[in-house]
PDB file of C-alpha atoms in Angstrom:
ATOM      1  CA  MET A   1       0.120  -0.251   0.116  1.00 51.00           C
ATOM      2  CA  SER A   2       1.414   3.625  -0.920  1.00 54.00           C
ATOM      3  CA  ARG A   3       1.740   5.950   1.595  1.00 56.00           C
ATOM      4  CA  PHE A   4      -0.152   9.344   1.807  1.00 58.00           C
ATOM      5  CA  GLN A   5       1.365  12.368   0.087  1.00 59.00           C
ATOM      6  CA  ARG A   6       1.975  15.205   2.510  1.00 57.00           C
ATOM      7  CA  LEU A   7       0.285  18.158   2.152  1.00 61.00           C
ATOM      8  CA  TYR A   8       2.584  21.397   2.613  1.00 63.00           C
ATOM      9  CA  TYR A   9       1.529  24.971   3.902  1.00 66.00           C
ATOM     10  CA  GLY A  10       4.087  27.878   3.639  1.00 69.00           C
ATOM     11  CA  ASN A  11       4.296  29.927   6.846  1.00 80.00           C
ATOM     12  CA  ALA A  12       3.145  27.303   8.774  1.00 88.00           C
ATOM     13  CA  VAL A  13       3.716  25.756  12.337  1.00 92.00           C
ATOM     14  CA  TYR A  14       3.919  22.207  12.613  1.00 93.00           C
ATOM     15  CA  HIS A  15       4.246  19.663  15.606  1.00 95.00           C
ATOM     16  CA  VAL A  16       6.964  17.403  14.468  1.00 95.00           C
ATOM     17  CA  VAL A  17       7.676  13.896  16.015  1.00 95.00           C
ATOM     18  CA  PHE A  18      10.428  11.353  14.736  1.00 94.00           C
ATOM     19  CA  ARG A  19      11.515   8.359  16.804  1.00 93.00           C
ATOM     20  CA  GLY A  20      14.527   5.797  16.760  1.00 89.00           C
ATOM     21  CA  ASN A  21      14.209   2.978  14.599  1.00 86.00           C
ATOM     22  CA  ASN A  22      12.660   0.096  16.321  1.00 82.00           C
ATOM     23  CA  ARG A  23      11.744   2.444  19.018  1.00 85.00           C
ATOM     24  CA  GLN A  24      15.426   2.313  20.034  1.00 87.00           C
ATOM     25  CA  ASN A  25      17.321   4.826  22.237  1.00 89.00           C
ATOM     26  CA  ILE A  26      19.404   6.517  19.310  1.00 91.00           C
ATOM     27  CA  LEU A  27      19.639   9.753  21.533  1.00 93.00           C
ATOM     28  CA  LYS A  28      21.253   7.628  24.560  1.00 91.00           C
ATOM     29  CA  SER A  29      23.911  10.116  25.661  1.00 93.00           C
ATOM     30  CA  LYS A  30      24.439  13.893  26.140  1.00 93.00           C
ATOM     31  CA  THR A  31      26.447  13.988  23.273  1.00 94.00           C
ATOM     32  CA  ASP A  32      24.125  12.482  21.159  1.00 94.00           C
ATOM     33  CA  LYS A  33      21.293  14.810  21.923  1.00 94.00           C
ATOM     34  CA  CYS A  34      23.807  17.502  21.546  1.00 94.00           C
ATOM     35  CA  ASP A  35      24.691  16.277  17.983  1.00 95.00           C
ATOM     36  CA  LEU A  36      20.989  16.479  17.233  1.00 95.00           C
ATOM     37  CA  LEU A  37      20.719  19.983  18.284  1.00 95.00           C
ATOM     38  CA  LYS A  38      24.020  20.685  16.037  1.00 94.00           C
ATOM     39  CA  SER A  39      22.193  19.740  13.212  1.00 95.00           C
ATOM     40  CA  ILE A  40      19.040  21.307  13.850  1.00 94.00           C
ATOM     41  CA  GLN A  41      21.205  24.716  14.510  1.00 94.00           C
ATOM     42  CA  LYS A  42      22.918  24.056  10.939  1.00 94.00           C
ATOM     43  CA  PHE A  43      19.963  23.756   9.336  1.00 94.00           C
ATOM     44  CA  GLN A  44      17.970  26.352  11.085  1.00 93.00           C
ATOM     45  CA  GLU A  45      20.578  28.931   9.997  1.00 92.00           C
ATOM     46  CA  ARG A  46      20.482  27.777   6.255  1.00 93.00           C
ATOM     47  CA  LYS A  47      16.873  27.284   5.841  1.00 92.00           C
ATOM     48  CA  GLY A  48      15.835  30.026   8.171  1.00 90.00           C
ATOM     49  CA  PHE A  49      13.061  27.938  10.354  1.00 93.00           C
ATOM     50  CA  LYS A  50      11.911  29.121  13.640  1.00 93.00           C
ATOM     51  CA  VAL A  51      11.941  26.365  16.437  1.00 94.00           C
ATOM     52  CA  TYR A  52       9.549  27.639  19.229  1.00 94.00           C
ATOM     53  CA  GLY A  53       9.899  24.507  21.494  1.00 93.00           C
ATOM     54  CA  PHE A  54      11.266  21.106  21.336  1.00 95.00           C
ATOM     55  CA  VAL A  55      12.322  18.019  23.553  1.00 96.00           C
ATOM     56  CA  LEU A  56      14.853  15.318  23.368  1.00 96.00           C
ATOM     57  CA  MET A  57      14.122  12.102  24.521  1.00 96.00           C
ATOM     58  CA  ASP A  58      16.130   8.923  24.502  1.00 94.00           C
ATOM     59  CA  ASN A  59      14.091   7.074  21.910  1.00 94.00           C
ATOM     60  CA  HIS A  60      12.187  10.213  20.145  1.00 95.00           C
ATOM     61  CA  ALA A  61      11.725  13.923  19.879  1.00 96.00           C
ATOM     62  CA  HIS A  62       9.018  16.727  19.439  1.00 96.00           C
ATOM     63  CA  MET A  63       9.377  19.845  17.754  1.00 96.00           C
ATOM     64  CA  VAL A  64       7.243  22.945  17.085  1.00 95.00           C
ATOM     65  CA  ILE A  65       8.571  24.778  14.224  1.00 94.00           C
ATOM     66  CA  GLU A  66       7.423  27.538  11.826  1.00 93.00           C
ATOM     67  CA  VAL A  67       8.644  27.109   8.154  1.00 92.00           C
ATOM     68  CA  ASP A  68       8.415  29.815   5.282  1.00 88.00           C
ATOM     69  CA  GLU A  69       6.939  29.361   1.644  1.00 84.00           C
ATOM     70  CA  ILE A  70      10.357  28.395   0.340  1.00 84.00           C
ATOM     71  CA  ASN A  71      11.503  25.412   2.425  1.00 86.00           C
ATOM     72  CA  ASN A  72       9.034  22.894   3.251  1.00 88.00           C
ATOM     73  CA  ILE A  73       8.933  20.820   6.193  1.00 91.00           C
ATOM     74  CA  SER A  74      10.126  17.764   4.492  1.00 90.00           C
ATOM     75  CA  LYS A  75      13.203  19.308   3.081  1.00 91.00           C
ATOM     76  CA  ILE A  76      13.688  20.671   6.535  1.00 93.00           C
ATOM     77  CA  MET A  77      13.638  17.183   8.650  1.00 93.00           C
ATOM     78  CA  HIS A  78      14.849  15.474   5.814  1.00 93.00           C
ATOM     79  CA  ALA A  79      18.342  17.686   6.007  1.00 94.00           C
ATOM     80  CA  ILE A  80      18.236  17.590   9.967  1.00 94.00           C
ATOM     81  CA  LEU A  81      17.590  13.972  10.016  1.00 94.00           C
ATOM     82  CA  LEU A  82      20.040  12.587   7.412  1.00 94.00           C
ATOM     83  CA  SER A  83      22.919  15.143   8.914  1.00 94.00           C
ATOM     84  CA  PHE A  84      22.233  13.455  12.474  1.00 92.00           C
ATOM     85  CA  SER A  85      22.212   9.950  10.812  1.00 92.00           C
ATOM     86  CA  VAL A  86      25.269  10.505   8.978  1.00 92.00           C
ATOM     87  CA  LYS A  87      27.131  11.649  12.423  1.00 92.00           C
ATOM     88  CA  TYR A  88      25.486   8.359  14.142  1.00 91.00           C
ATOM     89  CA  ARG A  89      26.835   5.885  11.953  1.00 89.00           C
ATOM     90  CA  ARG A  90      30.462   7.259  12.155  1.00 90.00           C
ATOM     91  CA  LYS A  91      30.166   7.437  15.924  1.00 91.00           C
ATOM     92  CA  TYR A  92      28.658   4.043  16.364  1.00 89.00           C
ATOM     93  CA  PRO A  93      28.965   0.716  14.710  1.00 85.00           C
ATOM     94  CA  TYR A  94      25.467   0.762  13.183  1.00 78.00           C
ATOM     95  CA  VAL A  95      24.178  -0.290   9.963  1.00 80.00           C
ATOM     96  CA  GLY A  96      20.926   0.249   8.475  1.00 82.00           C
ATOM     97  CA  HIS A  97      18.037   3.098   9.443  1.00 86.00           C
ATOM     98  CA  VAL A  98      18.341   5.458  12.476  1.00 89.00           C
ATOM     99  CA  TRP A  99      15.076   6.570  12.621  1.00 83.00           C
ATOM    100  CA  GLN A 100      11.708   4.538  12.172  1.00 85.00           C
ATOM    101  CA  GLY A 101       9.694   5.385   8.944  1.00 82.00           C
ATOM    102  CA  ARG A 102       8.850   8.988   8.172  1.00 83.00           C
ATOM    103  CA  PHE A 103       8.915  11.623  10.743  1.00 84.00           C
ATOM    104  CA  LYS A 104       5.480  12.806  11.749  1.00 90.00           C
ATOM    105  CA  SER A 105       4.315  16.090  11.166  1.00 87.00           C
ATOM    106  CA  LYS A 106       1.101  17.785  12.164  1.00 90.00           C
ATOM    107  CA  PRO A 107       0.041  21.445  10.823  1.00 89.00           C
ATOM    108  CA  ILE A 108      -1.000  23.758  13.785  1.00 90.00           C
ATOM    109  CA  MET A 109      -3.654  25.963  12.597  1.00 87.00           C
ATOM    110  CA  GLU A 110      -4.827  27.391  15.767  1.00 86.00           C
ATOM    111  CA  GLU A 111      -2.931  29.283  18.347  1.00 85.00           C
ATOM    112  CA  LYS A 112      -4.519  27.503  21.144  1.00 87.00           C
ATOM    113  CA  TYR A 113      -3.083  24.481  20.118  1.00 91.00           C
ATOM    114  CA  ILE A 114       0.291  25.697  19.701  1.00 91.00           C
ATOM    115  CA  LEU A 115       0.448  26.391  23.441  1.00 91.00           C
ATOM    116  CA  GLU A 116      -1.007  23.225  24.235  1.00 93.00           C
ATOM    117  CA  CYS A 117       1.481  21.223  22.180  1.00 94.00           C
ATOM    118  CA  LEU A 118       4.402  23.399  23.756  1.00 94.00           C
ATOM    119  CA  ASP A 119       2.834  22.195  27.147  1.00 94.00           C
ATOM    120  CA  TYR A 120       2.582  18.868  25.996  1.00 95.00           C
ATOM    121  CA  ILE A 121       6.055  18.224  24.817  1.00 95.00           C
ATOM    122  CA  HIS A 122       7.607  20.154  27.734  1.00 96.00           C
ATOM    123  CA  ASN A 123       5.549  17.356  30.121  1.00 96.00           C
ATOM    124  CA  ASN A 124       6.746  14.405  28.211  1.00 95.00           C
ATOM    125  CA  PRO A 125       9.558  13.609  30.700  1.00 96.00           C
ATOM    126  CA  VAL A 126       7.574  14.037  33.281  1.00 96.00           C
ATOM    127  CA  ARG A 127       4.882  11.510  31.557  1.00 95.00           C
ATOM    128  CA  ALA A 128       7.858   9.122  31.197  1.00 92.00           C
ATOM    129  CA  GLU A 129       8.087   9.625  35.148  1.00 93.00           C
ATOM    130  CA  MET A 130      12.210  10.698  34.565  1.00 93.00           C
ATOM    131  CA  ILE A 131      11.632  13.758  36.414  1.00 94.00           C
ATOM    132  CA  GLU A 132       8.679  15.821  38.413  1.00 95.00           C
ATOM    133  CA  ASN A 133       8.786  19.179  37.054  1.00 94.00           C
ATOM    134  CA  PRO A 134       9.255  20.125  33.259  1.00 94.00           C
ATOM    135  CA  ASN A 135      12.186  22.599  34.105  1.00 93.00           C
ATOM    136  CA  ASP A 136      14.115  19.699  35.572  1.00 93.00           C
ATOM    137  CA  TYR A 137      14.899  18.381  31.867  1.00 94.00           C
ATOM    138  CA  ILE A 138      17.713  19.749  30.503  1.00 92.00           C
ATOM    139  CA  TYR A 139      16.835  18.627  26.703  1.00 94.00           C
ATOM    140  CA  SER A 140      13.768  20.738  26.389  1.00 94.00           C
ATOM    141  CA  SER A 141      12.552  24.383  25.788  1.00 93.00           C
ATOM    142  CA  ALA A 142      10.529  24.485  29.121  1.00 93.00           C
ATOM    143  CA  ARG A 143      13.097  26.135  31.028  1.00 91.00           C
ATOM    144  CA  PHE A 144      13.364  29.040  28.060  1.00 91.00           C
ATOM    145  CA  TYR A 145       9.676  29.333  28.577  1.00 89.00           C
ATOM    146  CA  GLN A 146      10.048  30.135  32.271  1.00 89.00           C
ATOM    147  CA  GLY A 147      12.971  32.758  31.536  1.00 87.00           C
ATOM    148  CA  LEU A 148      15.303  30.186  32.873  1.00 86.00           C
ATOM    149  CA  SER A 149      19.087  29.599  31.397  1.00 80.00           C
ATOM    150  CA  ASN A 150      19.949  26.258  30.109  1.00 81.00           C
ATOM    151  CA  LYS A 151      23.038  27.358  28.057  1.00 78.00           C
ATOM    152  CA  GLU A 152      24.439  23.885  27.584  1.00 77.00           C
ATOM    153  CA  VAL A 153      21.504  23.267  25.433  1.00 80.00           C
ATOM    154  CA  TYR A 154      20.259  26.485  24.037  1.00 79.00           C
ATOM    155  CA  GLN A 155      23.723  27.716  22.694  1.00 77.00           C
ATOM    156  CA  TRP A 156      22.946  25.246  19.547  1.00 82.00           C
ATOM    157  CA  VAL A 157      19.411  26.124  18.824  1.00 83.00           C
ATOM    158  CA  ALA A 158      17.992  29.905  18.351  1.00 81.00           C
ATOM    159  CA  LEU A 159      14.385  29.335  20.236  1.00 84.00           C
ATOM    160  CA  THR A 160      11.814  32.028  19.564  1.00 81.00           C
ATOM    161  CA  LYS A 161       9.206  32.341  22.130  1.00 79.00           C
ATOM    162  CA  TYR A 162       5.821  31.884  20.788  1.00 80.00           C
ATOM    163  CA  GLY A 163       3.860  34.908  20.828  1.00 71.00           C
ATOM    164  CA  ASP A 164       6.958  36.935  21.045  1.00 57.00           C
ATOM    165  CA  THR A 165       9.019  37.015  18.010  1.00 43.00           C
ATOM    166  CA  SER A 166      11.229  39.781  19.430  1.00 43.00           C
ATOM    167  CA  VAL A 167      12.648  37.155  22.183  1.00 43.00           C
ATOM    168  CA  THR A 168      15.432  34.578  21.026  1.00 46.00           C
ATOM    169  CA  SER A 169      17.965  32.699  22.745  1.00 45.00           C
TER     170      SER A 169
END
C-alpha cells in the first residue's frame, strides 16, 4: 500500500515527531542529544525556520517549528535527520535506518493548539517519570519559557518564544 502524500503549507507551524528505528534509544547520551541540536542549528541557519519548542527523549523527539514559503517541512526535516544519521553511523558501529519510518508532522492551525502542544512536549519527561517538573529536564525548551537559562543546550538552537518574536536565545 502506498503512503499518503504530505500536504505542505507555507508559513505554517508544525508539531513534528521522529522516533528511533524499532523504538531504539538513539539519543542515548549527552553528546548524541547535542549532535542532534547541532544538526538543527546548522539547518536553522541555512533554511531560516523558527523553533518554538522541543524535547529530546532517548528514543524520540518532538519539535514545534514554523517554516516559510520556500523551505517546506520535508526538506527541513530530511536535512536535519540525514545530517544526524551520518554522524551517528560514524560514531557507533550502526548499519541500517537510524529513524523509524517517516517523521510525523501535524500542521497547527490554531494558536490555542500551539500552546497546548508546547505544554504537551514539555511534560513528556514528566509523563515518562524521568523527572517531576518540566524545568528539571535539560533537553527541552521548558526552561526557556520560564525565563531560566540552559546555555548547555540553548547555545545550539535559536529559540523563538511563541507569541513574542522579539525574544530569541
